[in-house]
Short mmCIF file of C-alpha atoms in Angstrom, two decimals:
data_model
loop_
_atom_site.label_atom_id
_atom_site.label_comp_id
_atom_site.label_asym_id
_atom_site.label_seq_id
_atom_site.Cartn_x
_atom_site.Cartn_y
_atom_site.Cartn_z
CA MET C 939 -58.97 25.90 -11.59
CA ASN C 940 -59.41 27.61 -14.95
CA ASN C 941 -61.07 30.98 -14.95
CA LEU C 942 -63.56 31.73 -17.72
CA PRO C 943 -63.31 35.11 -19.44
CA VAL C 944 -66.29 37.45 -18.88
CA ASP C 945 -66.69 40.31 -21.34
CA GLY C 946 -63.05 40.01 -22.33
CA PHE C 947 -61.66 39.89 -18.77
CA VAL C 948 -60.30 36.92 -16.83
CA ALA C 949 -61.22 36.81 -13.16
CA PRO C 950 -58.07 36.47 -11.04
CA THR C 951 -57.57 33.53 -8.72
CA ILE C 952 -57.20 34.71 -5.13
CA GLU C 953 -55.45 32.45 -2.64
CA TRP C 954 -57.69 33.27 0.30
CA LEU C 955 -56.04 30.80 2.67
CA SER C 956 -52.64 32.36 2.13
CA LEU C 957 -54.01 35.82 2.85
CA LEU C 958 -56.35 34.78 5.67
CA PRO C 959 -54.07 35.68 8.64
CA VAL C 960 -53.52 39.19 7.32
CA ILE C 961 -57.23 39.53 6.50
CA ILE C 962 -58.13 38.52 10.07
CA VAL C 963 -55.83 41.11 11.63
CA LEU C 964 -56.73 43.98 9.29
CA GLY C 965 -60.41 42.99 9.42
CA GLY C 966 -60.21 43.10 13.21
CA ALA C 967 -58.73 46.59 12.95
CA VAL C 968 -61.68 47.76 10.83
CA VAL C 969 -64.17 46.18 13.25
CA ALA C 970 -62.40 47.90 16.14
CA VAL C 971 -62.78 51.25 14.36
CA LEU C 972 -66.50 50.62 13.92
CA ALA C 973 -66.81 49.64 17.58
CA GLU C 974 -65.07 52.87 18.62
CA ALA C 975 -67.44 54.88 16.43
CA LEU C 976 -70.75 53.10 17.05
CA ALA C 977 -70.67 51.18 20.34
CA PRO C 978 -71.84 52.76 23.62
CA VAL C 979 -69.03 54.49 25.51
CA ARG C 980 -69.10 52.03 28.41
CA LEU C 981 -68.56 49.07 26.05
CA ARG C 982 -65.88 50.47 23.77
CA ARG C 983 -62.84 49.53 25.81
CA ALA C 984 -63.99 45.97 26.46
CA MET C 985 -64.90 45.52 22.82
CA GLY C 986 -61.58 46.94 21.63
CA ILE C 987 -59.61 44.62 23.91
CA GLY C 988 -61.70 41.60 22.92
CA ILE C 989 -61.43 42.29 19.19
CA ALA C 990 -57.64 42.76 19.39
CA LEU C 991 -57.08 39.61 21.45
CA VAL C 992 -59.40 37.46 19.34
CA SER C 993 -57.88 38.75 16.08
CA THR C 994 -54.28 38.02 17.10
CA LEU C 995 -55.18 34.63 18.57
CA ALA C 996 -57.20 33.63 15.50
CA ALA C 997 -54.39 34.70 13.16
CA ALA C 998 -51.86 32.69 15.18
CA THR C 999 -54.13 29.64 15.05
CA VAL C 1000 -54.57 29.86 11.28
CA LEU C 1001 -50.82 30.25 10.81
CA ALA C 1002 -50.10 27.21 12.98
CA LEU C 1003 -52.51 25.14 10.89
CA ARG C 1004 -50.93 26.39 7.65
CA TRP C 1005 -47.36 25.45 8.60
CA ILE C 1006 -47.34 21.90 7.17
CA PRO C 1007 -49.16 22.79 3.89
CA VAL C 1008 -46.77 25.69 3.27
CA LEU C 1009 -43.73 23.51 3.97
CA ALA C 1010 -45.02 21.05 1.38
CA ALA C 1011 -45.93 23.64 -1.25
CA PRO C 1012 -44.71 27.23 -0.83
CA LYS C 1013 -46.42 29.63 -3.21
CA SER C 1014 -45.64 32.85 -5.00
CA LEU C 1015 -48.75 35.00 -5.38
CA GLY C 1016 -46.99 37.61 -7.45
CA GLU C 1017 -46.24 40.43 -5.03
CA TYR C 1018 -46.93 38.23 -1.97
CA LEU C 1019 -44.90 35.15 -1.08
CA ASP C 1020 -46.44 32.38 1.00
CA ASP C 1021 -43.39 30.42 2.14
CA PRO C 1022 -42.04 29.15 5.49
CA LEU C 1023 -40.28 32.45 6.22
CA THR C 1024 -43.58 34.31 5.84
CA VAL C 1025 -45.62 31.90 7.97
CA ALA C 1026 -43.02 31.62 10.75
CA SER C 1027 -42.45 35.36 11.04
CA GLN C 1028 -46.19 36.07 10.92
CA PHE C 1029 -46.82 33.54 13.68
CA ILE C 1030 -44.18 35.16 15.89
CA LEU C 1031 -45.72 38.56 15.19
CA ALA C 1032 -49.22 37.33 16.09
CA VAL C 1033 -47.96 35.84 19.38
CA LEU C 1034 -46.05 38.99 20.32
CA GLY C 1035 -49.05 41.10 19.31
CA PHE C 1036 -51.30 39.08 21.62
CA PHE C 1037 -49.06 39.67 24.64
CA ALA C 1038 -48.50 43.30 23.69
CA VAL C 1039 -52.26 43.91 23.64
CA LEU C 1040 -52.50 42.53 27.19
CA VAL C 1041 -49.88 45.02 28.37
CA ILE C 1042 -51.38 47.90 26.39
CA ALA C 1043 -54.89 47.22 27.73
CA ASP C 1044 -53.90 47.04 31.40
CA ARG C 1045 -54.83 49.78 33.89
CA THR C 1046 -54.11 50.32 37.56
CA GLU C 1047 -56.73 49.70 40.20
CA ILE C 1048 -57.70 53.40 40.02
CA GLY C 1049 -58.18 53.23 36.24
CA ASP C 1050 -54.85 54.90 35.47
CA GLY C 1051 -53.69 53.56 32.12
CA ALA C 1052 -50.64 54.43 30.06
CA PHE C 1053 -52.54 56.57 27.56
CA ALA C 1054 -54.02 60.04 27.63
CA GLY C 1055 -57.80 60.16 28.00
CA GLN C 1056 -58.05 62.06 24.74
CA PRO C 1057 -54.64 62.45 23.06
CA SER C 1058 -55.79 65.40 20.96
CA ASP C 1059 -56.09 67.56 24.10
CA ARG C 1060 -53.24 70.01 24.55
CA PRO C 1061 -51.18 69.04 27.64
CA GLY C 1062 -52.20 71.15 30.65
CA SER C 1063 -55.22 72.64 28.87
CA HIS C 1064 -58.79 73.08 30.16
CA GLU C 1065 -59.89 70.41 27.68
CA GLU C 1066 -57.50 67.91 29.24
CA GLU C 1067 -58.75 68.74 32.73
CA LEU C 1068 -62.33 68.20 31.54
CA THR C 1069 -61.40 64.85 29.97
CA ASP C 1070 -59.73 63.72 33.20
CA SER C 1071 -62.58 64.90 35.40
CA LYS C 1072 -65.07 62.86 33.37
CA ASN C 1073 -62.70 59.88 33.31
CA TYR C 1074 -63.07 59.76 29.53
CA GLN C 1075 -60.80 57.33 27.68
CA ARG C 1076 -60.43 56.95 23.93
CA THR C 1077 -59.77 53.38 22.86
CA GLU C 1078 -58.67 53.70 19.24
CA ILE C 1079 -55.29 52.41 20.39
CA PHE C 1080 -56.46 48.82 19.79
CA SER C 1081 -57.37 49.42 16.15
CA LEU C 1082 -54.03 51.19 15.64
CA VAL C 1083 -52.19 48.20 17.09
CA LEU C 1084 -54.01 45.86 14.70
CA PHE C 1085 -53.39 48.08 11.66
CA SER C 1086 -49.70 48.25 12.52
CA LEU C 1087 -49.56 44.50 13.11
CA GLY C 1088 -51.23 43.88 9.74
CA GLY C 1089 -48.54 45.94 8.01
CA MET C 1090 -45.86 44.02 9.88
CA MET C 1091 -47.31 40.72 8.69
CA VAL C 1092 -47.22 41.82 5.05
CA PHE C 1093 -43.69 43.23 5.34
CA PRO C 1094 -41.75 39.91 5.30
CA ALA C 1095 -44.06 38.46 2.62
CA ALA C 1096 -43.65 41.34 0.17
CA ASN C 1097 -42.10 40.34 -3.17
CA SER C 1098 -42.22 43.77 -4.78
CA PHE C 1099 -40.98 47.17 -3.72
CA ILE C 1100 -44.48 48.58 -4.01
CA ALA C 1101 -45.89 46.02 -1.56
CA LEU C 1102 -42.82 46.50 0.66
CA PHE C 1103 -43.34 50.26 0.82
CA VAL C 1104 -47.09 50.05 1.40
CA ALA C 1105 -46.53 47.51 4.20
CA LEU C 1106 -43.85 49.78 5.69
CA GLU C 1107 -46.23 52.73 5.85
CA VAL C 1108 -49.16 50.68 7.18
CA MET C 1109 -46.82 49.40 9.88
CA SER C 1110 -45.24 52.76 10.71
CA LEU C 1111 -48.02 55.36 10.59
CA PRO C 1112 -50.00 53.89 13.52
CA LEU C 1113 -46.76 53.70 15.53
CA TYR C 1114 -46.13 57.41 14.96
CA ILE C 1115 -49.58 58.15 16.38
CA MET C 1116 -49.31 55.75 19.32
CA ALA C 1117 -45.94 57.17 20.31
CA ALA C 1118 -47.61 60.55 20.96
CA THR C 1119 -50.37 59.32 23.28
CA ALA C 1120 -48.63 58.99 26.67
CA ARG C 1121 -50.77 59.91 29.67
CA ARG C 1122 -47.90 61.64 31.49
CA ARG C 1123 -44.95 63.59 30.11
CA ARG C 1124 -47.00 64.00 26.95
CA GLN C 1125 -44.87 66.77 25.50
CA LEU C 1126 -41.92 64.38 25.64
CA SER C 1127 -44.18 61.77 24.05
CA GLN C 1128 -45.18 64.13 21.26
CA GLU C 1129 -41.56 65.09 20.70
CA ALA C 1130 -40.67 61.40 20.41
CA ALA C 1131 -43.45 60.85 17.87
CA LEU C 1132 -42.31 63.83 15.80
CA LYS C 1133 -38.71 62.58 15.76
CA TYR C 1134 -39.85 59.11 14.80
CA PHE C 1135 -42.07 60.46 12.03
CA LEU C 1136 -39.42 62.74 10.51
CA LEU C 1137 -36.61 60.21 10.61
CA GLY C 1138 -38.98 57.45 9.49
CA ALA C 1139 -40.01 59.53 6.48
CA PHE C 1140 -36.34 60.11 5.70
CA ALA C 1141 -35.63 56.37 5.85
CA SER C 1142 -38.67 55.65 3.66
CA GLY C 1143 -37.23 58.09 1.14
CA PHE C 1144 -34.01 56.06 1.07
CA MET C 1145 -35.98 52.89 0.43
CA LEU C 1146 -37.99 54.50 -2.36
CA MET C 1147 -34.91 55.93 -4.06
CA GLY C 1148 -33.17 52.57 -3.81
CA SER C 1149 -36.23 50.88 -5.31
CA ALA C 1150 -36.23 53.39 -8.18
CA LEU C 1151 -32.55 52.75 -8.89
CA LEU C 1152 -33.08 48.99 -8.88
CA TYR C 1153 -36.01 49.45 -11.27
CA GLY C 1154 -33.76 51.50 -13.52
CA PHE C 1155 -31.16 48.74 -13.44
CA SER C 1156 -33.45 45.75 -14.00
CA GLY C 1157 -36.71 47.10 -15.41
CA SER C 1158 -38.67 45.33 -12.66
CA LEU C 1159 -40.06 46.20 -9.23
CA THR C 1160 -40.36 42.53 -8.25
CA ILE C 1161 -37.65 41.42 -5.84
CA SER C 1162 -37.49 37.83 -7.11
CA GLN C 1163 -37.23 39.00 -10.74
CA ILE C 1164 -34.35 41.31 -9.85
CA GLY C 1165 -32.61 38.37 -8.15
CA THR C 1166 -33.12 36.27 -11.30
CA ALA C 1167 -31.82 39.01 -13.58
CA LEU C 1168 -28.63 39.76 -11.61
CA PRO C 1169 -26.40 37.07 -13.18
CA HIS C 1170 -27.39 38.14 -16.69
CA MET C 1171 -27.12 41.92 -16.30
CA SER C 1172 -24.06 43.92 -17.25
CA GLY C 1173 -23.32 47.62 -17.30
CA MET C 1174 -24.58 50.42 -15.05
CA ASN C 1175 -23.58 48.45 -11.96
CA TRP C 1176 -23.46 51.66 -9.95
CA LEU C 1177 -27.28 51.71 -10.09
CA LEU C 1178 -27.36 48.23 -8.61
CA TYR C 1179 -24.86 48.89 -5.82
CA ILE C 1180 -26.37 52.18 -4.73
CA GLY C 1181 -29.92 50.86 -5.04
CA VAL C 1182 -29.27 47.78 -2.91
CA PHE C 1183 -27.46 49.84 -0.27
CA MET C 1184 -30.27 52.43 -0.08
CA VAL C 1185 -32.93 49.74 0.37
CA MET C 1186 -30.78 48.20 3.09
CA VAL C 1187 -30.54 51.62 4.77
CA GLY C 1188 -34.33 51.80 4.97
CA LEU C 1189 -34.45 48.36 6.59
CA LEU C 1190 -31.49 49.07 8.89
CA PHE C 1191 -33.30 52.16 10.16
CA LYS C 1192 -36.31 50.10 11.20
CA VAL C 1193 -34.15 47.68 13.21
CA GLY C 1194 -32.23 50.53 14.86
CA ALA C 1195 -28.78 49.67 13.48
CA ALA C 1196 -26.02 52.27 13.81
CA PRO C 1197 -25.51 54.86 12.41
CA PHE C 1198 -29.26 54.89 11.72
CA HIS C 1199 -30.15 54.43 15.39
CA ALA C 1200 -30.46 58.02 16.64
CA TRP C 1201 -34.25 57.85 16.93
CA THR C 1202 -34.27 54.73 19.10
CA PRO C 1203 -33.38 56.05 22.61
CA ASP C 1204 -35.61 59.14 22.35
CA VAL C 1205 -38.61 57.31 20.92
CA TYR C 1206 -38.34 54.40 23.35
CA THR C 1207 -38.14 56.88 26.25
CA GLY C 1208 -40.95 59.20 25.18
CA ALA C 1209 -43.52 56.73 23.87
CA PRO C 1210 -46.02 55.11 26.27
CA THR C 1211 -44.18 52.18 27.83
CA PRO C 1212 -46.55 49.45 26.52
CA VAL C 1213 -46.20 50.90 23.00
CA THR C 1214 -42.43 50.88 23.40
CA GLY C 1215 -42.55 47.16 24.22
CA PHE C 1216 -44.76 46.42 21.20
CA MET C 1217 -42.58 48.52 18.91
CA ALA C 1218 -39.27 47.15 20.20
CA ALA C 1219 -40.34 43.53 19.82
CA ALA C 1220 -42.63 43.36 16.78
CA VAL C 1221 -40.98 45.91 14.48
CA LYS C 1222 -37.67 44.09 14.79
CA VAL C 1223 -39.28 40.78 13.81
CA ALA C 1224 -40.96 42.28 10.75
CA ALA C 1225 -37.96 44.31 9.60
CA PHE C 1226 -35.41 41.53 10.09
CA ALA C 1227 -37.65 39.02 8.31
CA ALA C 1228 -37.98 41.41 5.34
CA MET C 1229 -34.22 41.98 5.45
CA LEU C 1230 -33.62 38.22 5.38
CA ARG C 1231 -35.66 37.95 2.19
CA PHE C 1232 -34.10 40.93 0.44
CA TYR C 1233 -30.55 40.04 1.45
CA HIS C 1234 -30.80 36.37 0.47
CA VAL C 1235 -32.52 37.08 -2.86
CA VAL C 1236 -30.71 40.23 -4.05
CA ALA C 1237 -28.01 41.66 -1.81
CA ALA C 1238 -26.16 38.40 -1.15
CA ALA C 1239 -25.13 38.26 -4.82
CA LEU C 1240 -23.21 41.50 -4.22
CA GLN C 1241 -21.72 40.55 -0.89
CA TRP C 1242 -18.13 41.00 -2.08
CA GLU C 1243 -18.88 44.58 -3.11
CA LEU C 1244 -20.90 45.43 0.02
CA LEU C 1245 -19.25 43.31 2.69
CA GLY C 1246 -16.95 46.04 3.96
CA VAL C 1247 -19.74 48.55 4.50
CA LEU C 1248 -22.21 46.03 5.95
CA PHE C 1249 -19.69 44.54 8.36
CA ALA C 1250 -18.69 48.02 9.50
CA ILE C 1251 -22.37 48.67 10.26
CA VAL C 1252 -22.57 45.43 12.27
CA ALA C 1253 -19.48 46.31 14.32
CA LEU C 1254 -20.59 49.90 14.89
CA THR C 1255 -24.07 48.77 15.93
CA MET C 1256 -22.73 46.39 18.55
CA LEU C 1257 -20.24 48.93 19.90
CA VAL C 1258 -22.72 51.82 20.09
CA GLY C 1259 -25.40 49.73 21.76
CA THR C 1260 -22.95 48.27 24.25
CA PHE C 1261 -20.95 51.28 25.38
CA ALA C 1262 -23.74 53.87 25.23
CA GLY C 1263 -25.85 51.54 27.36
CA LEU C 1264 -23.19 51.47 30.07
CA VAL C 1265 -23.82 55.06 31.14
CA GLN C 1266 -27.63 54.97 31.20
CA THR C 1267 -29.65 55.18 34.41
CA ASP C 1268 -33.06 55.46 32.72
CA ILE C 1269 -34.31 51.90 32.26
CA LYS C 1270 -36.10 52.67 28.99
CA ARG C 1271 -33.02 54.28 27.47
CA MET C 1272 -30.89 51.41 28.70
CA LEU C 1273 -33.23 48.90 27.04
CA ALA C 1274 -33.16 51.06 23.90
CA TYR C 1275 -29.38 50.81 23.66
CA SER C 1276 -29.66 47.14 24.54
CA SER C 1277 -31.96 46.73 21.53
CA ILE C 1278 -29.33 48.40 19.34
CA ALA C 1279 -26.69 45.94 20.54
CA HIS C 1280 -29.08 43.04 19.90
CA ALA C 1281 -29.71 44.37 16.40
CA GLY C 1282 -25.98 44.02 15.76
CA PHE C 1283 -26.03 40.44 17.05
CA ILE C 1284 -29.02 39.53 14.87
CA LEU C 1285 -27.37 41.07 11.79
CA LEU C 1286 -24.69 38.40 12.13
CA GLY C 1287 -27.36 35.79 11.46
CA VAL C 1288 -28.74 37.72 8.50
CA PHE C 1289 -25.35 38.16 6.82
CA SER C 1290 -23.95 34.69 7.60
CA LEU C 1291 -25.81 32.88 4.77
CA ALA C 1292 -25.20 29.60 6.60
CA PRO C 1293 -27.68 26.72 6.13
CA GLY C 1294 -30.55 27.18 8.56
CA SER C 1295 -29.49 30.72 9.48
CA ALA C 1296 -32.93 32.16 8.62
CA GLY C 1297 -34.67 29.89 11.13
CA ASN C 1298 -32.05 30.52 13.81
CA THR C 1299 -32.42 34.26 13.31
CA LEU C 1300 -36.18 33.92 13.81
CA PHE C 1301 -35.56 31.96 17.03
CA TYR C 1302 -33.38 34.82 18.29
CA LEU C 1303 -36.15 37.29 17.37
CA LEU C 1304 -38.75 35.19 19.19
CA SER C 1305 -36.65 34.97 22.37
CA TYR C 1306 -35.80 38.67 22.24
CA GLY C 1307 -39.42 39.65 21.54
CA LEU C 1308 -40.84 37.69 24.47
CA ALA C 1309 -38.31 39.18 26.89
CA THR C 1310 -38.85 42.69 25.53
CA VAL C 1311 -42.65 42.69 25.82
CA GLY C 1312 -42.35 41.30 29.34
CA ALA C 1313 -39.62 43.73 30.40
CA PHE C 1314 -41.53 46.82 29.29
CA GLY C 1315 -44.63 45.38 30.93
CA VAL C 1316 -42.73 45.40 34.22
CA VAL C 1317 -41.46 48.95 33.64
CA ALA C 1318 -45.07 50.13 33.16
CA LEU C 1319 -46.01 48.81 36.61
CA VAL C 1320 -43.18 50.46 38.59
CA ARG C 1321 -44.61 53.72 39.94
CA ARG C 1322 -43.76 56.51 42.34
CA GLN C 1323 -45.46 56.51 45.76
CA ASP C 1324 -45.61 59.44 48.17
CA GLY C 1325 -45.72 59.36 51.96
CA GLU C 1326 -49.53 59.04 51.96
CA GLY C 1327 -49.47 56.00 49.70
CA THR C 1328 -50.70 57.85 46.58
CA VAL C 1329 -49.41 56.26 43.40
CA GLY C 1330 -48.02 58.56 40.72
CA ALA C 1331 -46.16 58.31 37.43
CA GLU C 1332 -43.77 55.64 36.24
CA VAL C 1333 -40.27 55.65 37.72
CA THR C 1334 -37.84 54.90 34.91
CA ASP C 1335 -34.68 55.76 36.88
CA PHE C 1336 -33.74 52.23 37.91
CA THR C 1337 -31.40 53.51 40.64
CA ARG C 1338 -34.61 54.26 42.58
CA TRP C 1339 -35.92 50.70 42.26
CA SER C 1340 -34.18 49.66 45.48
CA GLY C 1341 -35.48 46.47 47.03
CA LEU C 1342 -38.35 45.76 44.63
CA GLY C 1343 -37.19 42.15 44.58
CA ARG C 1344 -38.09 41.93 48.26
CA THR C 1345 -41.39 43.81 48.17
CA ASN C 1346 -42.67 42.19 44.94
CA PRO C 1347 -40.62 39.04 44.24
CA VAL C 1348 -42.86 37.69 41.46
CA VAL C 1349 -42.65 40.70 39.14
CA ALA C 1350 -39.01 41.38 40.03
CA GLY C 1351 -38.18 37.70 39.49
CA ALA C 1352 -39.76 37.83 36.04
CA PHE C 1353 -37.73 40.95 35.25
CA LEU C 1354 -34.60 39.07 36.37
CA VAL C 1355 -35.43 36.31 33.87
CA PHE C 1356 -35.74 38.88 31.07
CA LEU C 1357 -32.43 40.53 31.98
CA LEU C 1358 -30.69 37.15 32.09
CA SER C 1359 -32.09 36.35 28.65
CA PHE C 1360 -30.88 39.71 27.27
CA ALA C 1361 -27.44 38.96 28.71
CA GLY C 1362 -27.39 35.49 27.12
CA ILE C 1363 -27.07 33.56 30.38
CA PRO C 1364 -27.49 29.75 29.99
CA LEU C 1365 -30.91 28.16 30.63
CA THR C 1366 -32.67 31.15 29.03
CA ALA C 1367 -33.93 31.58 25.48
CA GLY C 1368 -31.52 34.47 24.94
CA PHE C 1369 -28.54 32.14 25.43
CA ILE C 1370 -29.84 29.67 22.84
CA GLY C 1371 -30.60 32.48 20.41
CA LYS C 1372 -27.12 33.94 20.69
CA PHE C 1373 -25.50 30.53 20.49
CA VAL C 1374 -27.18 29.47 17.25
CA VAL C 1375 -26.76 32.88 15.57
CA PHE C 1376 -23.10 33.21 16.57
CA ALA C 1377 -22.49 29.63 15.42
CA ASP C 1378 -24.01 30.45 12.02
CA ALA C 1379 -21.86 33.57 11.75
CA PHE C 1380 -18.73 31.58 12.60
CA ALA C 1381 -19.66 28.95 10.00
CA GLY C 1382 -20.16 31.77 7.49
CA GLY C 1383 -16.60 33.02 7.95
CA LEU C 1384 -17.41 35.94 10.27
CA GLY C 1385 -15.26 34.75 13.15
CA TYR C 1386 -13.78 38.19 13.90
CA LEU C 1387 -17.24 39.70 14.20
CA VAL C 1388 -18.32 36.81 16.44
CA ALA C 1389 -15.35 37.57 18.72
CA LEU C 1390 -16.44 41.21 18.90
CA ALA C 1391 -20.04 40.12 19.56
CA LEU C 1392 -18.92 37.88 22.44
CA ALA C 1393 -16.96 40.74 23.97
CA CYS C 1394 -19.87 43.14 23.62
CA SER C 1395 -22.26 40.56 25.06
CA ALA C 1396 -20.03 40.25 28.12
CA VAL C 1397 -19.94 44.02 28.56
CA THR C 1398 -23.72 44.39 28.21
CA ALA C 1399 -24.13 41.89 31.05
CA PHE C 1400 -22.59 44.55 33.30
CA PHE C 1401 -25.45 47.03 32.91
CA TYR C 1402 -28.08 44.30 33.19
CA PHE C 1403 -26.60 43.13 36.48
CA ARG C 1404 -26.50 46.70 37.78
CA VAL C 1405 -30.29 46.56 37.70
CA VAL C 1406 -30.26 43.14 39.39
CA ARG C 1407 -28.12 44.54 42.23
CA VAL C 1408 -30.57 47.40 42.80
CA LEU C 1409 -33.57 45.08 42.76
CA PHE C 1410 -32.33 42.34 45.06
CA PHE C 1411 -29.35 43.60 47.05
CA GLU C 1412 -30.50 47.00 48.29
CA GLU C 1413 -32.99 47.89 50.99
CA PRO C 1414 -36.49 49.07 49.95
CA THR C 1415 -37.05 52.82 50.33
CA GLY C 1416 -40.85 52.80 50.06
CA GLU C 1417 -40.74 55.54 47.43
CA VAL C 1418 -41.31 53.14 44.51
CA VAL C 1419 -43.85 50.32 44.26
CA VAL C 1420 -45.10 47.78 41.76
CA VAL C 1421 -48.61 49.08 41.34
CA ARG C 1422 -51.64 46.82 41.44
CA SER C 1423 -53.42 46.58 38.13
CA GLU C 1424 -56.29 44.74 36.49
CA GLY C 1425 -53.91 41.82 35.98
CA LEU C 1426 -53.56 41.75 32.21
CA SER C 1427 -49.91 42.85 32.34
CA THR C 1428 -49.18 40.31 35.06
CA VAL C 1429 -50.49 37.51 32.84
CA ALA C 1430 -48.34 38.69 29.92
CA ILE C 1431 -45.26 39.09 32.13
CA ILE C 1432 -45.54 35.67 33.77
CA VAL C 1433 -46.26 33.83 30.50
CA ALA C 1434 -43.39 35.66 28.76
CA ALA C 1435 -41.04 34.73 31.62
CA LEU C 1436 -42.15 31.09 31.49
CA GLY C 1437 -41.75 31.08 27.72
CA THR C 1438 -38.23 32.48 28.07
CA ILE C 1439 -37.31 29.71 30.50
CA VAL C 1440 -38.98 26.91 28.50
CA LEU C 1441 -37.28 27.99 25.26
CA GLY C 1442 -33.99 28.04 27.13
CA LEU C 1443 -34.44 24.57 28.64
CA PHE C 1444 -36.16 22.81 25.73
CA PRO C 1445 -35.25 24.70 22.52
CA ALA C 1446 -34.99 21.62 20.29
CA PRO C 1447 -38.67 21.37 19.17
CA VAL C 1448 -38.86 25.03 18.19
CA LEU C 1449 -35.43 25.02 16.56
CA SER C 1450 -36.29 21.89 14.58
CA LEU C 1451 -39.41 23.59 13.25
CA LEU C 1452 -37.63 26.85 12.44
CA ASN C 1453 -34.73 25.01 10.78
CA GLN C 1454 -37.22 24.17 8.03
CA VAL C 1455 -37.59 27.89 7.27
CA VAL C 1456 -36.21 28.68 3.84
CA VAL C 1457 -36.37 31.82 1.76
CA LEU C 1458 -38.24 31.20 -1.49
CA LEU C 1459 -35.50 32.04 -4.00
CA PRO C 1460 -36.30 32.93 -7.61
#
């Protein structure tokens, strides 16, 4: 449609359908803020939960309906790309966000949620005692989740470094806040948030400096234009090499790849457990999808210059995640190191450049994300119990989880499914994800890294099965229980477990859809 000039200006054409999923999520976040500010206190929590669930579900529905039109005609909207990679990654994010909201919203039967009643209260202060005595609960957590999810959805679609950086900050800033809001051990939670913020700002600085160097090399901040200009540029190649590497460092930090992983165990341990699940699952999807785009469009042209460094990062990531995880007894720290090892496995798919590798990488991210949200949902329900039956704080030392498989077989059975998927055991989604990604890496000439990945995957199975032994082969002590809750977490856990099994038994339909994912090259 032609736009008519008005007073010398031409009205821009806005592709509302392409932007609709992001508009729904960010619009839901704004509505949730207004509900927190204006709604009666007794209605705020219910409204926040409803808005978050409806927003994520509506966004997922729109994305599902847009899949065929985008396959037929991918679009470049300037700084925003509407292609199969964008739609597929946004759909996975919306699904994971829906389940994460269920876990975040859940409370025990006594109203004991994962979040402080008023996070601004100083731990142990009179103000905190007053908040607890009045059973007051702030609910801005739901708007923060939606704001962060909106940034994640823009991240893989960004076609300029400006949009990439803005999406990074919109995604990260709410996570810094949410990490500091734990109900118990809040000083540890605040310490985790501070570490995440400082190291995240440092990584953002790397990305900005890399973007500036690439602008100096090419004269453009648009990723696709830089990819187009690469074959025709000569001279000042040091700007290009350093700029690409620094942008990759910013993305590698977000996925927790070594040696940029130091924040991961502390933040995963200190943050509220439901937030840890959301962060561990969704941030990886967004960051890896953005990395797929940047690597395929720009960095892949320099693979001979960067291969040594990037492959060293892949090997180090797998080794650190595997062998540091062996000595952990805290379940959240163990899952943190597990996520580092999985980041190394997924990087094989990113760097393989094999046909269909982008879709297979997204399948791995989907299987890992479902298992992660479910696993941290289980961790949030395992609580300490004294001799009088009073339920206390979470018990993250899994050596004390003796016999939970006998006292609560449903939740423990779901946790077993997640652990089997992490380990890559057949008939789970994790096995299919590892198989297709490792196959792509082997086809891409990375056989030696695949051999290392297989060895590391076998070693990681050891610390997963340590937890299985404690759950199912030891006698219950009565000191730890799976607490009764409002049921939202249970729904998310059971559906995530069923999804993990279904994707493991019948992966072909999803793989056939994701195999159509292509990166829109310049």
